[in-house]
Every structure is written in structure tokens, then in C-alpha cells.
Amino acid sequence: MPHPVESFSPEEQARLAPHFSNLDRPVFALVGLPETVKGALFARYSRYGGTLRRLFLDEFADSLPAGAGEAAAASSEVEGERAAQLYERIFLGYGDDSVAQLGGAHVACEWVSNVLTKVLQRPRLASYLEQSTRYIAYDAPVPGGGYRYFRDPSLGAEYEQAMDALFDTYAGCLPRVRAWVDDAFPGDPSPARDRAVQAKALDLLRGLLPAASLSHMGIYASGQAYEQLILHLLAHPLPEARAYGRMVLEAVQAVMPSFVARVERPDRGGDWVSFLQERDAAAGRWVQRLGLDREAGAGDDRPSVKLLHVDGDEEGLLAALLFEASGVSEETARIRLAALSGDERLALLRDLVGERRNRRHRPGRGFESVRYRFEVVSDYGAFRDLQRHRMLTVQWQQLGPHLGAGVPDEVDAAGCGDDFRRALEVSRGAWQRLADGGRSREALYALCLGYRIRYVLDLNAREAMQLIELRSGREGHPSYRAVAHEMHRQISAVHPAIGAAMTHVDTEAEPRLERILSEMRTQAKRDALAR
């Protein structure tokens, strides 16, 4: 396919070559430029009549400091004068927030509690990676000594004693549970099996770990997403969240300061933080006024999945799936579809969904025309995994001991059930002391991940397919597999054809070594690379 080829002088080529992956093709990548410069280039691009490489030469190259994007330390000076001025005018002056979507940064947040990880992962438009309790044992001390949990002298000595007791129980149970798993699931010795046995033991005991347990997180997000995250952190009632909000702000300022320039302005970021705090305070007042802060009586403390609301039907789904290929209104399509028999509609849906050879083969956006709202009660560990899904609405209540906690049957079989139960009582006692002392927010740190939390998952049928098929997989944790199975059962009850389209749901519920197949595949790849 022919396309215009722009010519550059030798001097221009020398200026361009370090920053563009090629100089003669219509598709290219930007290389070795600060994020703010890249974002400013694209922001100016929309109102510039020429090409991006010519724009760089005309308006940005001369203001870019020598060494920017190479070994130079990122700062407001490395952004380049032209980029900083453009952001000042467009982003700050005109409030064009989309400009802040044009650059991103990788930020690591280390030694964060399992309370804070959920706050950090709340923004939808970002990517996260978090250390897993499935692969990392929490029985070893951290640098400086002591177990790996959030510490604050103001929480008192009793809090630390309780946390130490929980970790002592975890460390004492781990070898016993690992030995039980090894005996209960026999197999040929191999590195893959050893890893799968360890993962199973860690899975069974993760409910002992308190929400104070420390993790490491990696975040990749746009400047706009970081601004929102930082503002929510700074407005949060938890001191740990506010402290990390300031540190995330400093980290982003080090690489793309213009993207977060509004945060520290009293009339912008300051006013925004106040709004968020006032909004949360208003919700708290009305909850108290309406008596919604706690269920009357003991309540139902069992795990549960309830389908609260359904929006849409299978006829509308078919019309939506056909919409992009058709040339008529959706209303006309629905009239034609209404004339089809039930068998014809099923055949049509099967044809439109297609032959899904693996779970990543998903139907078109027409599946987004149907929505489901689920209320779930599960242990906090399962919630942590389900909350990570981005393309849905997740709302959760504050973790407390009132919904109870469970002990896995396998832990009882391994002879550690009583130790587990005693640890849950220690955890509850520590929570109660902090709550009675007016520290209800910090009291969350003391609760084991085995305690249950109530939350809502509001999602369309396409995302439901992705979540249910992924989380029902044989390699998943039993707690969230149970949630996925029940969501699928309830969707199938109201929309059988949609449930039937989820062909990669793993309904097997027999006890097993969940990670063995994955570990075997990983080991095969390692062996192949070693040859």
C-alpha cells in the first residue's frame, strides 16, 4: 500500500533518530523521551497540520534538554520547556483532562498492608501486579526483624502481641499442612509437584494472615489515573493511605510532574480532597441516621451469592449482537427476532458466539447489553482476588468480624483446625480492642483474611463470562471458585442461553492439587529453555 514518505535533512535525521523507531514508515514508536514530552506531542498533534516527526522538529526538539530520556534524572527541567508550557496552558488552564491520559509511569509501592492494597487497586484505568500469598510464605522476618505486618506504635503493644501470635500460628502450621498435602495428593516427585504442594499449603493457610500483612505492588497508569489515585489516597481516613498518597505523588513528580501539577494547588487538588472527605462523611451520617450500620440481630454469617438485579433479556442480547452487522434500527431487529422460534434463537446465539476454542475467545460487545448485580459474602482473601477485575463495578463494606470466618476442612484434616480457630479469636479480640478505643479504621489491620466481607459485583454478561470462566478454573483458590460457580448457576437460571455460552466454566469440585497442571507447564518451558 503506497503512502507519502516525508524527507528529512541529515541534520534532522540525527535529531529524530534517537527518539523515533523509524523515519520512513507511517507507523512508528516514540523512544527515549520523557512521558510529559510524549504526552505534550500528542496533545499538540490534534491541532497540527503536519506529521508527528515534523512537529517534534518544529516545536519540541530545541527545548528538549540534552540527555533527556537517556541517563538524565527526570525532573521538571527534563520535561522540556515547550512540554511544560503546553501542559500549563491546556491541562491546567483549560482543564482538558484527556491530555493527562497521554503519558504513563511505572510505580512500585512496597511494604503496603492488605488493607491499603485494595485502596491502591480501586481505580479502573490502571494495571496492577501484587505479590501473591500463594507463592510467598509469610513465616520469615522482614529486614530489621519481626514478622511481615503493618506496625504503628499508636496501635499499642497488645496489637503487636496479637499479630505476632497470628504469625506464630501460621509459621507453626505451615510445615504440618504442607506434609498433609504431600500425603493427601500423591504423585511422582518433581519440581512442579513440589511447587504445587507448597501453593496448596499456602492457599489453605492464607486465612490466618491478618489484613496487616505487608505486600509489594507494581502499578502502571496514566497521569490522569495517578492524579485520581493520589487524591483518593490523600482524602482517605487511614493514615497509611495518606502517607502513601504523598509518596506516590513524589514518585510521579519525579518522572512526569506536569501530569500531577494540580494535586498540590489548594483550589484544585485541595478542594477535590475536601469534596471527597465531605462526600464520605455525608454517607456516614445518613447510614447512622437510618440505622444501616449493622444488621439487627445475629444475621446470616454464611458465605453467600445473591443475584439482586438483572437488566436486559436474551432477545435484546441477540439484537445487540446483530446491530453492527445490520443496517436497520435495533427496534426493527427486535421485531424480526420476536418471530423466531426458541430453537431458532438458540441456533442464532450459538452461531453469533462462535466456536470458542479457549476462554479468551469471547463474543462481541452485544453481550454487554445484559447486566447482573450480585451481592456476595465471602472471605476477605477471595474478595481480594475478585476485586482486581477492572471492567465491572465493585463496592465493598468495611471488613469486620460480624460475618464470621471459616476453617478449611483440609486444615482440620491436617490437625491444625483448633490452632486456626484460636488464631481467629485472637484476631477478633485485637480488632475489638482497637474498635473500642476509637480506632475502627485501623482495627481492620487485626482481622484475619479468613473473616468474611460483603460486597457487590455489578457487571455485564461479557465481563461475567470472563470473570466466571477465569475464576472457576482448576488452578484457582477454592473460595473464589465457589463464588464463580454460584454466579454461573444463577445466571443460567434466568438466562439459560447466556449460561450455556460460558463453555469454559470448570465445574469440577473434587479436592485437588490446584496448581499442578500450571506448574507442570511452567517446568516444561523451563526445561526446554535449559536445553
Short mmCIF file of C-alpha atoms in Angstrom, two decimals:
data_model
loop_
_atom_site.label_atom_id
_atom_site.label_comp_id
_atom_site.label_asym_id
_atom_site.label_seq_id
_atom_site.Cartn_x
_atom_site.Cartn_y
_atom_site.Cartn_z
CA MET A 1 0.00 0.00 0.00
CA PRO A 2 1.67 3.26 -1.09
CA HIS A 3 1.86 6.16 1.35
CA PRO A 4 3.59 9.54 1.40
CA VAL A 5 7.19 9.45 2.61
CA GLU A 6 8.47 12.56 4.32
CA SER A 7 12.04 13.59 3.70
CA PHE A 8 14.41 14.91 6.34
CA SER A 9 17.78 16.57 6.06
CA PRO A 10 20.82 14.76 7.54
CA GLU A 11 20.72 17.15 10.48
CA GLU A 12 17.02 16.48 11.06
CA GLN A 13 17.56 12.73 10.81
CA ALA A 14 20.21 13.00 13.51
CA ARG A 15 17.74 14.83 15.78
CA LEU A 16 14.96 12.34 15.09
CA ALA A 17 16.78 9.01 15.12
CA PRO A 18 17.24 8.70 18.93
CA HIS A 19 13.52 9.28 19.54
CA PHE A 20 11.62 7.54 16.72
CA SER A 21 11.79 3.84 15.89
CA ASN A 22 11.95 4.59 12.15
CA LEU A 23 11.98 7.68 9.90
CA ASP A 24 10.35 6.38 6.72
CA ARG A 25 7.21 4.42 7.64
CA PRO A 26 3.73 5.61 8.69
CA VAL A 27 3.75 3.56 11.91
CA PHE A 28 6.46 4.15 14.48
CA ALA A 29 7.11 4.26 18.22
CA LEU A 30 8.47 7.07 20.37
CA VAL A 31 11.75 6.20 22.08
CA GLY A 32 13.79 7.76 24.87
CA LEU A 33 11.55 10.73 25.57
CA PRO A 34 10.17 11.82 28.95
CA GLU A 35 6.50 10.92 29.45
CA THR A 36 5.46 14.56 29.60
CA VAL A 37 7.11 15.32 26.27
CA LYS A 38 5.37 12.36 24.64
CA GLY A 39 2.05 13.42 26.10
CA ALA A 40 2.56 17.04 25.01
CA LEU A 41 3.48 15.93 21.49
CA PHE A 42 0.25 14.01 21.15
CA ALA A 43 -1.78 16.83 22.73
CA ARG A 44 -0.41 19.28 20.15
CA TYR A 45 -0.77 16.66 17.37
CA SER A 46 -4.56 17.06 17.25
CA ARG A 47 -4.24 20.71 16.13
CA TYR A 48 -1.13 20.49 13.98
CA GLY A 49 -1.42 20.02 10.23
CA GLY A 50 1.80 18.08 9.72
CA THR A 51 3.30 14.79 10.85
CA LEU A 52 4.42 13.96 14.39
CA ARG A 53 8.10 13.83 13.45
CA ARG A 54 7.86 17.27 11.82
CA LEU A 55 6.01 18.57 14.88
CA PHE A 56 8.84 17.33 17.08
CA LEU A 57 11.41 19.18 14.96
CA ASP A 58 9.34 22.38 14.70
CA GLU A 59 8.22 22.79 18.29
CA PHE A 60 9.93 20.42 20.74
CA ALA A 61 13.43 19.39 19.72
CA ASP A 62 15.09 22.70 20.58
CA SER A 63 13.54 22.87 24.05
CA LEU A 64 14.41 19.29 24.97
CA PRO A 65 17.40 19.25 27.34
CA ALA A 66 20.45 17.30 26.24
CA GLY A 67 20.38 13.76 27.56
CA ALA A 68 16.64 13.79 28.29
CA GLY A 69 15.26 10.29 28.16
CA GLU A 70 18.71 8.74 28.40
CA ALA A 71 20.71 8.91 31.63
CA ALA A 72 19.43 12.26 32.83
CA ALA A 73 17.45 12.35 36.06
CA ALA A 74 13.79 13.03 35.35
CA SER A 75 12.56 16.36 36.67
CA SER A 76 10.58 19.39 35.61
CA GLU A 77 13.65 20.50 33.65
CA VAL A 78 13.88 17.20 31.77
CA GLU A 79 10.27 17.67 30.64
CA GLY A 80 11.44 20.43 28.36
CA GLU A 81 10.21 24.00 28.38
CA ARG A 82 7.84 23.52 25.45
CA ALA A 83 6.13 20.49 27.02
CA ALA A 84 5.76 22.20 30.41
CA GLN A 85 4.24 25.30 28.79
CA LEU A 86 1.81 23.23 26.76
CA TYR A 87 0.61 21.40 29.86
CA GLU A 88 0.27 24.65 31.75
CA ARG A 89 -1.95 26.06 29.01
CA ILE A 90 -4.04 23.03 28.03
CA PHE A 91 -4.17 20.86 31.14
CA LEU A 92 -4.12 23.45 33.90
CA GLY A 93 -5.51 26.44 32.04
CA TYR A 94 -8.32 24.84 30.04
CA GLY A 95 -8.92 21.77 32.18
CA ASP A 96 -8.59 19.35 29.25
CA ASP A 97 -8.21 16.20 31.34
CA SER A 98 -7.75 13.92 28.32
CA VAL A 99 -4.23 15.33 27.88
CA ALA A 100 -3.26 13.59 31.13
CA GLN A 101 -4.11 10.24 29.53
CA LEU A 102 -1.23 10.55 27.06
CA GLY A 103 1.64 9.52 29.32
CA GLY A 104 2.18 6.81 31.89
CA ALA A 105 4.59 5.66 34.56
CA HIS A 106 5.55 2.52 36.45
CA VAL A 107 5.45 3.00 40.23
CA ALA A 108 6.28 0.40 42.88
CA CYS A 109 4.59 0.56 46.29
CA GLU A 110 6.35 -1.68 48.79
CA TRP A 111 5.52 -2.74 52.35
CA VAL A 112 1.83 -1.86 51.97
CA SER A 113 -0.80 -3.57 54.10
CA ASN A 114 -3.52 -5.78 52.64
CA VAL A 115 -5.95 -3.05 53.66
CA LEU A 116 -4.14 -0.47 51.56
CA THR A 117 -3.70 -2.73 48.51
CA LYS A 118 -7.46 -2.59 47.94
CA VAL A 119 -7.40 1.22 48.05
CA LEU A 120 -4.48 1.34 45.63
CA GLN A 121 -6.25 -1.05 43.24
CA ARG A 122 -9.57 0.77 43.23
CA PRO A 123 -9.04 2.92 40.09
CA ARG A 124 -10.24 1.06 37.00
CA LEU A 125 -7.93 2.51 34.34
CA ALA A 126 -4.62 1.18 35.60
CA SER A 127 -2.67 -2.07 35.67
CA TYR A 128 -1.57 -3.74 38.90
CA LEU A 129 0.64 -6.59 39.98
CA GLU A 130 0.67 -7.70 43.61
CA GLN A 131 2.71 -10.26 45.49
CA SER A 132 0.71 -13.43 45.99
CA THR A 133 0.08 -15.25 49.25
CA ARG A 134 0.00 -18.37 47.06
CA TYR A 135 3.69 -18.18 46.16
CA ILE A 136 5.24 -16.36 49.11
CA ALA A 137 5.37 -17.78 52.63
CA TYR A 138 4.90 -15.22 55.40
CA ASP A 139 6.82 -17.17 58.02
CA ALA A 140 10.14 -15.33 57.71
CA PRO A 141 11.15 -12.00 59.33
CA VAL A 142 11.43 -8.81 57.29
CA PRO A 143 14.61 -6.68 57.12
CA GLY A 144 15.06 -5.18 60.55
CA GLY A 145 13.43 -8.14 62.29
CA GLY A 146 9.94 -9.24 63.12
CA TYR A 147 7.10 -10.66 61.09
CA ARG A 148 5.79 -9.00 57.97
CA TYR A 149 2.90 -6.84 59.14
CA PHE A 150 1.97 -3.16 59.42
CA ARG A 151 3.27 -1.55 62.60
CA ASP A 152 2.36 1.71 64.27
CA PRO A 153 3.32 2.42 67.91
CA SER A 154 -0.01 4.19 68.41
CA LEU A 155 -1.84 0.87 67.94
CA GLY A 156 -0.32 -0.37 71.19
CA ALA A 157 1.70 -3.31 72.44
CA GLU A 158 -1.35 -5.60 72.59
CA TYR A 159 -1.84 -5.18 68.85
CA GLU A 160 1.74 -6.29 68.12
CA GLN A 161 1.43 -9.22 70.52
CA ALA A 162 -1.73 -10.35 68.73
CA MET A 163 -0.13 -10.03 65.29
CA ASP A 164 2.93 -11.98 66.45
CA ALA A 165 0.64 -14.71 67.76
CA LEU A 166 -1.13 -14.96 64.38
CA PHE A 167 2.13 -15.26 62.51
CA ASP A 168 3.48 -17.77 65.05
CA THR A 169 0.42 -19.92 64.35
CA TYR A 170 0.86 -19.54 60.60
CA ALA A 171 4.55 -20.46 60.79
CA GLY A 172 3.85 -23.43 63.05
CA CYS A 173 1.03 -24.80 60.88
CA LEU A 174 2.75 -24.41 57.51
CA PRO A 175 5.08 -27.46 57.66
CA ARG A 176 2.27 -29.63 59.09
CA VAL A 177 -0.22 -28.62 56.41
CA ARG A 178 2.42 -28.98 53.70
CA ALA A 179 3.16 -32.52 54.89
CA TRP A 180 -0.56 -33.35 54.92
CA VAL A 181 -0.99 -32.04 51.35
CA ASP A 182 2.01 -34.06 50.22
CA ASP A 183 0.44 -37.24 51.64
CA ALA A 184 -3.14 -36.48 50.59
CA PHE A 185 -2.30 -35.84 46.93
CA PRO A 186 0.28 -38.47 45.94
CA GLY A 187 2.28 -38.12 42.76
CA ASP A 188 5.68 -38.59 41.21
CA PRO A 189 8.34 -36.33 42.76
CA SER A 190 9.20 -33.33 40.59
CA PRO A 191 9.94 -29.62 41.00
CA ALA A 192 6.49 -28.84 39.53
CA ARG A 193 4.77 -31.03 42.12
CA ASP A 194 6.82 -29.52 44.96
CA ARG A 195 5.68 -26.03 43.94
CA ALA A 196 2.07 -27.16 43.62
CA VAL A 197 2.17 -28.74 47.10
CA GLN A 198 3.61 -25.54 48.56
CA ALA A 199 0.98 -23.41 46.79
CA LYS A 200 -1.83 -25.62 48.13
CA ALA A 201 -0.48 -25.37 51.69
CA LEU A 202 -0.16 -21.60 51.43
CA ASP A 203 -3.68 -21.35 49.98
CA LEU A 204 -5.13 -23.32 52.90
CA LEU A 205 -3.43 -21.11 55.48
CA ARG A 206 -3.82 -17.67 53.94
CA GLY A 207 -6.96 -17.12 56.03
CA LEU A 208 -4.68 -16.96 59.10
CA LEU A 209 -2.79 -13.95 57.79
CA PRO A 210 -4.09 -10.61 59.08
CA ALA A 211 -5.07 -7.74 56.81
CA ALA A 212 -1.99 -6.03 58.29
CA SER A 213 0.22 -8.42 56.28
CA LEU A 214 2.58 -6.45 54.08
CA SER A 215 2.77 -6.82 50.33
CA HIS A 216 4.57 -5.24 47.38
CA MET A 217 2.67 -3.79 44.42
CA GLY A 218 3.56 -2.60 40.94
CA ILE A 219 1.33 -0.03 39.23
CA TYR A 220 1.30 1.20 35.65
CA ALA A 221 -1.12 4.05 34.98
CA SER A 222 -1.66 7.23 33.02
CA GLY A 223 -1.10 10.64 34.56
CA GLN A 224 -4.86 11.09 34.88
CA ALA A 225 -5.25 7.79 36.75
CA TYR A 226 -2.41 8.71 39.11
CA GLU A 227 -3.97 12.09 39.85
CA GLN A 228 -7.25 10.40 40.80
CA LEU A 229 -5.48 7.74 42.86
CA ILE A 230 -3.39 10.30 44.76
CA LEU A 231 -6.42 12.47 45.54
CA HIS A 232 -8.37 9.49 46.90
CA LEU A 233 -5.39 8.43 48.99
CA LEU A 234 -4.93 11.92 50.43
CA ALA A 235 -8.64 12.05 51.30
CA HIS A 236 -8.69 8.61 52.92
CA PRO A 237 -9.28 8.33 56.68
CA LEU A 238 -6.49 5.74 57.06
CA PRO A 239 -3.11 7.35 57.94
CA GLU A 240 -1.25 4.69 55.94
CA ALA A 241 -3.24 5.64 52.83
CA ARG A 242 -2.46 9.35 53.23
CA ALA A 243 1.23 8.62 53.76
CA TYR A 244 1.40 6.52 50.59
CA GLY A 245 -0.59 9.17 48.72
CA ARG A 246 2.19 11.65 49.42
CA MET A 247 4.86 9.14 48.40
CA VAL A 248 3.08 8.20 45.17
CA LEU A 249 2.79 11.93 44.39
CA GLU A 250 6.53 12.39 44.88
CA ALA A 251 7.30 9.36 42.71
CA VAL A 252 5.14 10.61 39.83
CA GLN A 253 6.54 14.13 40.20
CA ALA A 254 10.00 12.64 39.66
CA VAL A 255 9.11 11.37 36.18
CA MET A 256 6.17 13.41 34.84
CA PRO A 257 5.49 16.33 37.18
CA SER A 258 3.12 18.24 34.91
CA PHE A 259 0.61 15.40 35.00
CA VAL A 260 0.05 15.85 38.74
CA ALA A 261 0.62 19.59 38.98
CA ARG A 262 -2.98 20.21 40.09
CA VAL A 263 -2.78 17.96 43.15
CA GLU A 264 -0.94 20.45 45.39
CA ARG A 265 -2.92 23.51 44.29
CA PRO A 266 -5.38 24.46 47.05
CA ASP A 267 -8.06 25.48 44.54
CA ARG A 268 -7.75 22.22 42.59
CA GLY A 269 -6.36 19.23 44.48
CA GLY A 270 -7.07 20.72 47.89
CA ASP A 271 -10.68 21.43 47.02
CA TRP A 272 -11.04 17.96 45.47
CA VAL A 273 -9.74 16.25 48.62
CA SER A 274 -12.20 18.25 50.71
CA PHE A 275 -15.06 17.21 48.43
CA LEU A 276 -14.17 13.52 48.74
CA GLN A 277 -13.95 13.77 52.53
CA GLU A 278 -17.28 15.62 52.74
CA ARG A 279 -18.94 13.05 50.47
CA ASP A 280 -17.80 10.15 52.66
CA ALA A 281 -18.83 11.98 55.82
CA ALA A 282 -22.33 12.56 54.40
CA ALA A 283 -22.72 8.84 53.64
CA GLY A 284 -21.62 8.02 57.19
CA ARG A 285 -24.17 10.43 58.70
CA TRP A 286 -27.05 9.00 56.71
CA VAL A 287 -26.07 5.41 57.45
CA GLN A 288 -26.17 6.23 61.15
CA ARG A 289 -29.43 8.16 60.86
CA LEU A 290 -31.16 5.30 59.01
CA GLY A 291 -29.74 2.61 61.26
CA LEU A 292 -27.85 0.91 58.42
CA ASP A 293 -24.55 0.47 60.21
CA ARG A 294 -25.21 -3.11 61.32
CA GLU A 295 -27.78 -5.85 60.70
CA ALA A 296 -30.30 -6.25 63.52
CA GLY A 297 -29.75 -9.48 65.42
CA ALA A 298 -27.13 -12.05 64.60
CA GLY A 299 -27.77 -12.05 60.84
CA ASP A 300 -26.70 -14.65 58.35
CA ASP A 301 -22.96 -15.21 58.69
CA ARG A 302 -22.60 -17.84 55.98
CA PRO A 303 -20.90 -17.32 52.61
CA SER A 304 -23.49 -16.38 50.01
CA VAL A 305 -24.05 -15.15 46.46
CA LYS A 306 -27.33 -13.34 45.69
CA LEU A 307 -28.43 -12.13 42.27
CA LEU A 308 -30.06 -8.82 43.21
CA HIS A 309 -30.99 -7.41 39.82
CA VAL A 310 -31.00 -8.31 36.12
CA ASP A 311 -31.12 -5.73 33.35
CA GLY A 312 -31.83 -6.95 29.80
CA ASP A 313 -33.01 -10.15 28.17
CA GLU A 314 -31.85 -12.68 25.60
CA GLU A 315 -33.89 -11.12 22.78
CA GLY A 316 -32.20 -7.78 23.39
CA LEU A 317 -28.86 -9.58 23.52
CA LEU A 318 -29.44 -11.06 20.04
CA ALA A 319 -30.42 -7.65 18.66
CA ALA A 320 -27.28 -6.10 20.15
CA LEU A 321 -25.06 -8.85 18.72
CA LEU A 322 -26.52 -8.23 15.23
CA PHE A 323 -26.54 -4.42 15.44
CA GLU A 324 -23.10 -3.67 13.99
CA ALA A 325 -23.56 -6.01 11.02
CA SER A 326 -27.12 -4.84 10.26
CA GLY A 327 -28.45 -1.75 8.53
CA VAL A 328 -31.73 -1.32 10.43
CA SER A 329 -32.70 0.11 13.79
CA GLU A 330 -32.48 -2.06 16.89
CA GLU A 331 -36.25 -1.82 17.25
CA THR A 332 -36.72 -3.33 13.78
CA ALA A 333 -34.25 -6.09 14.59
CA ARG A 334 -36.16 -6.98 17.76
CA ILE A 335 -39.43 -7.25 15.83
CA ARG A 336 -37.83 -9.70 13.38
CA LEU A 337 -36.24 -11.68 16.21
CA ALA A 338 -39.57 -11.95 18.04
CA ALA A 339 -40.87 -14.01 15.13
CA LEU A 340 -38.20 -16.70 15.60
CA SER A 341 -38.90 -19.89 17.50
CA GLY A 342 -37.00 -20.76 20.66
CA ASP A 343 -34.84 -23.29 18.80
CA GLU A 344 -34.06 -20.75 16.08
CA ARG A 345 -32.94 -18.21 18.67
CA LEU A 346 -30.67 -20.75 20.35
CA ALA A 347 -29.13 -21.66 17.00
CA LEU A 348 -28.67 -17.97 16.17
CA LEU A 349 -26.95 -17.27 19.50
CA ARG A 350 -24.65 -20.27 19.11
CA ASP A 351 -23.68 -19.06 15.64
CA LEU A 352 -23.06 -15.47 16.81
CA VAL A 353 -20.99 -16.58 19.82
CA GLY A 354 -18.96 -18.87 17.59
CA GLU A 355 -16.78 -21.85 18.39
CA ARG A 356 -14.88 -20.75 21.47
CA ARG A 357 -11.75 -22.91 21.46
CA ASN A 358 -10.48 -21.30 24.66
CA ARG A 359 -11.80 -18.89 27.27
CA ARG A 360 -10.05 -15.92 25.62
CA HIS A 361 -12.34 -16.30 22.60
CA ARG A 362 -15.22 -14.12 23.77
CA PRO A 363 -18.38 -12.95 21.96
CA GLY A 364 -18.85 -9.40 20.71
CA ARG A 365 -19.90 -6.31 22.60
CA GLY A 366 -23.54 -7.17 22.18
CA PHE A 367 -23.09 -9.28 25.32
CA GLU A 368 -22.62 -6.02 27.21
CA SER A 369 -26.33 -5.22 26.75
CA VAL A 370 -27.25 -7.54 29.65
CA ARG A 371 -26.24 -6.74 33.23
CA TYR A 372 -26.25 -8.57 36.56
CA ARG A 373 -25.86 -7.22 40.09
CA PHE A 374 -24.63 -9.74 42.67
CA GLU A 375 -24.24 -9.31 46.43
CA VAL A 376 -21.51 -11.62 47.71
CA VAL A 377 -20.38 -12.62 51.17
CA SER A 378 -17.03 -14.39 51.08
CA ASP A 379 -13.79 -14.45 52.99
CA TYR A 380 -11.60 -11.40 52.55
CA GLY A 381 -9.00 -13.44 50.68
CA ALA A 382 -11.46 -14.33 47.90
CA PHE A 383 -12.67 -10.73 47.77
CA ARG A 384 -9.09 -9.55 47.24
CA ASP A 385 -8.88 -11.64 44.06
CA LEU A 386 -12.31 -10.77 42.67
CA GLN A 387 -11.88 -7.06 43.37
CA ARG A 388 -8.99 -6.92 40.88
CA HIS A 389 -11.33 -7.24 37.88
CA ARG A 390 -11.40 -3.86 36.20
CA MET A 391 -14.39 -3.88 33.83
CA LEU A 392 -17.11 -4.03 36.45
CA THR A 393 -18.39 -2.10 39.43
CA VAL A 394 -17.12 -3.36 42.78
CA GLN A 395 -18.39 -1.85 46.02
CA TRP A 396 -17.46 -3.24 49.40
CA GLN A 397 -18.32 -2.66 53.02
CA GLN A 398 -15.81 -2.29 55.80
CA LEU A 399 -14.28 -5.57 56.93
CA GLY A 400 -15.39 -6.72 60.39
CA PRO A 401 -15.74 -9.95 62.35
CA HIS A 402 -19.56 -9.91 62.35
CA LEU A 403 -19.99 -12.12 59.27
CA GLY A 404 -17.80 -14.81 60.79
CA ALA A 405 -14.95 -16.84 59.38
CA GLY A 406 -14.47 -20.41 58.26
CA VAL A 407 -11.75 -23.02 58.71
CA PRO A 408 -10.94 -25.13 55.63
CA ASP A 409 -11.76 -28.82 56.06
CA GLU A 410 -8.27 -29.70 54.90
CA VAL A 411 -6.75 -27.66 57.74
CA ASP A 412 -8.82 -29.71 60.19
CA ALA A 413 -7.67 -32.90 58.47
CA ALA A 414 -4.06 -31.75 58.83
CA GLY A 415 -4.56 -31.38 62.60
CA CYS A 416 -4.33 -27.57 62.63
CA GLY A 417 -8.02 -26.66 62.85
CA ASP A 418 -8.02 -25.81 66.57
CA ASP A 419 -4.92 -23.64 66.15
CA PHE A 420 -6.65 -21.85 63.29
CA ARG A 421 -9.78 -21.21 65.40
CA ARG A 422 -7.75 -19.88 68.32
CA ALA A 423 -5.97 -17.52 65.95
CA LEU A 424 -9.32 -16.22 64.68
CA GLU A 425 -10.34 -15.44 68.27
CA VAL A 426 -7.03 -13.65 68.90
CA SER A 427 -7.66 -11.63 65.75
CA ARG A 428 -11.21 -10.76 66.78
CA GLY A 429 -10.06 -9.70 70.24
CA ALA A 430 -7.41 -7.38 68.82
CA TRP A 431 -9.99 -5.87 66.46
CA GLN A 432 -12.40 -5.31 69.34
CA ARG A 433 -9.78 -3.53 71.49
CA LEU A 434 -8.91 -1.13 68.67
CA ALA A 435 -12.56 -0.51 67.77
CA ASP A 436 -13.48 0.14 71.43
CA GLY A 437 -10.59 2.60 71.59
CA GLY A 438 -11.99 4.70 68.75
CA ARG A 439 -9.67 3.22 66.12
CA SER A 440 -12.31 1.46 63.99
CA ARG A 441 -10.48 2.16 60.73
CA GLU A 442 -7.16 0.81 61.96
CA ALA A 443 -8.94 -2.14 63.60
CA LEU A 444 -9.17 -3.72 60.14
CA TYR A 445 -5.43 -4.48 60.32
CA ALA A 446 -6.04 -7.01 63.09
CA LEU A 447 -8.57 -9.16 61.24
CA CYS A 448 -7.50 -12.40 59.55
CA LEU A 449 -8.12 -12.77 55.83
CA GLY A 450 -10.43 -15.67 56.69
CA TYR A 451 -13.05 -13.24 58.04
CA ARG A 452 -15.89 -12.51 55.65
CA ILE A 453 -16.81 -9.28 53.91
CA ARG A 454 -19.93 -8.22 52.00
CA TYR A 455 -19.51 -6.68 48.55
CA VAL A 456 -21.33 -6.09 45.27
CA LEU A 457 -20.24 -7.14 41.78
CA ASP A 458 -22.19 -5.31 39.08
CA LEU A 459 -21.20 -6.50 35.60
CA ASN A 460 -22.40 -7.12 32.08
CA ALA A 461 -22.70 -10.59 30.55
CA ARG A 462 -19.44 -10.30 28.63
CA GLU A 463 -17.45 -9.47 31.74
CA ALA A 464 -19.38 -12.11 33.67
CA MET A 465 -18.18 -14.68 31.15
CA GLN A 466 -14.57 -13.51 31.57
CA LEU A 467 -14.71 -13.47 35.38
CA ILE A 468 -16.59 -16.76 35.82
CA GLU A 469 -14.51 -18.74 33.35
CA LEU A 470 -11.24 -17.40 34.76
CA ARG A 471 -12.13 -17.72 38.44
CA SER A 472 -13.76 -21.14 38.10
CA GLY A 473 -10.55 -22.55 36.61
CA ARG A 474 -8.99 -25.61 38.21
CA GLU A 475 -5.93 -23.60 39.25
CA GLY A 476 -7.97 -21.11 41.29
CA HIS A 477 -8.45 -20.82 45.03
CA PRO A 478 -11.49 -22.81 46.26
CA SER A 479 -13.05 -19.73 47.90
CA TYR A 480 -13.42 -17.67 44.75
CA ARG A 481 -14.10 -20.76 42.62
CA ALA A 482 -17.21 -21.30 44.76
CA VAL A 483 -18.34 -17.71 44.10
CA ALA A 484 -17.80 -18.13 40.34
CA HIS A 485 -19.73 -21.43 40.30
CA GLU A 486 -22.71 -19.88 42.09
CA MET A 487 -22.73 -16.80 39.84
CA HIS A 488 -22.82 -19.10 36.81
CA ARG A 489 -25.65 -21.19 38.27
CA GLN A 490 -27.78 -18.13 38.96
CA ILE A 491 -27.14 -16.56 35.54
CA SER A 492 -28.05 -19.89 33.90
CA ALA A 493 -31.31 -19.94 35.87
CA VAL A 494 -32.50 -16.58 34.47
CA HIS A 495 -30.75 -16.68 31.07
CA PRO A 496 -30.06 -20.32 30.12
CA ALA A 497 -28.63 -19.46 26.70
CA ILE A 498 -26.12 -16.99 28.20
CA GLY A 499 -25.08 -19.53 30.83
CA ALA A 500 -24.67 -22.16 28.12
CA ALA A 501 -22.40 -19.83 26.13
CA MET A 502 -19.92 -19.93 29.04
CA THR A 503 -18.42 -23.17 27.77
CA HIS A 504 -15.14 -22.89 29.66
CA VAL A 505 -16.55 -22.94 33.19
CA ASP A 506 -14.76 -25.62 35.21
CA THR A 507 -17.50 -27.13 37.38
CA GLU A 508 -15.30 -29.84 38.91
CA ALA A 509 -15.40 -29.50 42.71
CA GLU A 510 -13.33 -32.50 43.82
CA PRO A 511 -10.38 -31.69 46.12
CA ARG A 512 -7.20 -31.47 44.09
CA LEU A 513 -3.74 -30.00 43.81
CA GLU A 514 -4.91 -26.86 42.04
CA ARG A 515 -1.60 -25.60 40.66
CA ILE A 516 -0.16 -28.89 39.43
CA LEU A 517 -1.04 -28.51 35.73
CA SER A 518 0.21 -24.94 35.59
CA GLU A 519 3.41 -25.84 37.39
CA MET A 520 3.96 -28.79 35.03
CA ARG A 521 3.59 -26.50 32.01
CA THR A 522 5.96 -23.96 33.58
CA GLN A 523 8.52 -26.69 34.31
CA ALA A 524 8.30 -27.97 30.72
CA LYS A 525 9.05 -24.46 29.44
CA ARG A 526 11.99 -24.12 31.82
CA ASP A 527 13.37 -27.48 30.74
CA ALA A 528 13.04 -26.50 27.07
CA LEU A 529 14.90 -23.24 27.63
CA ALA A 530 17.67 -25.08 29.51
CA ARG A 531 18.40 -27.39 26.58
#
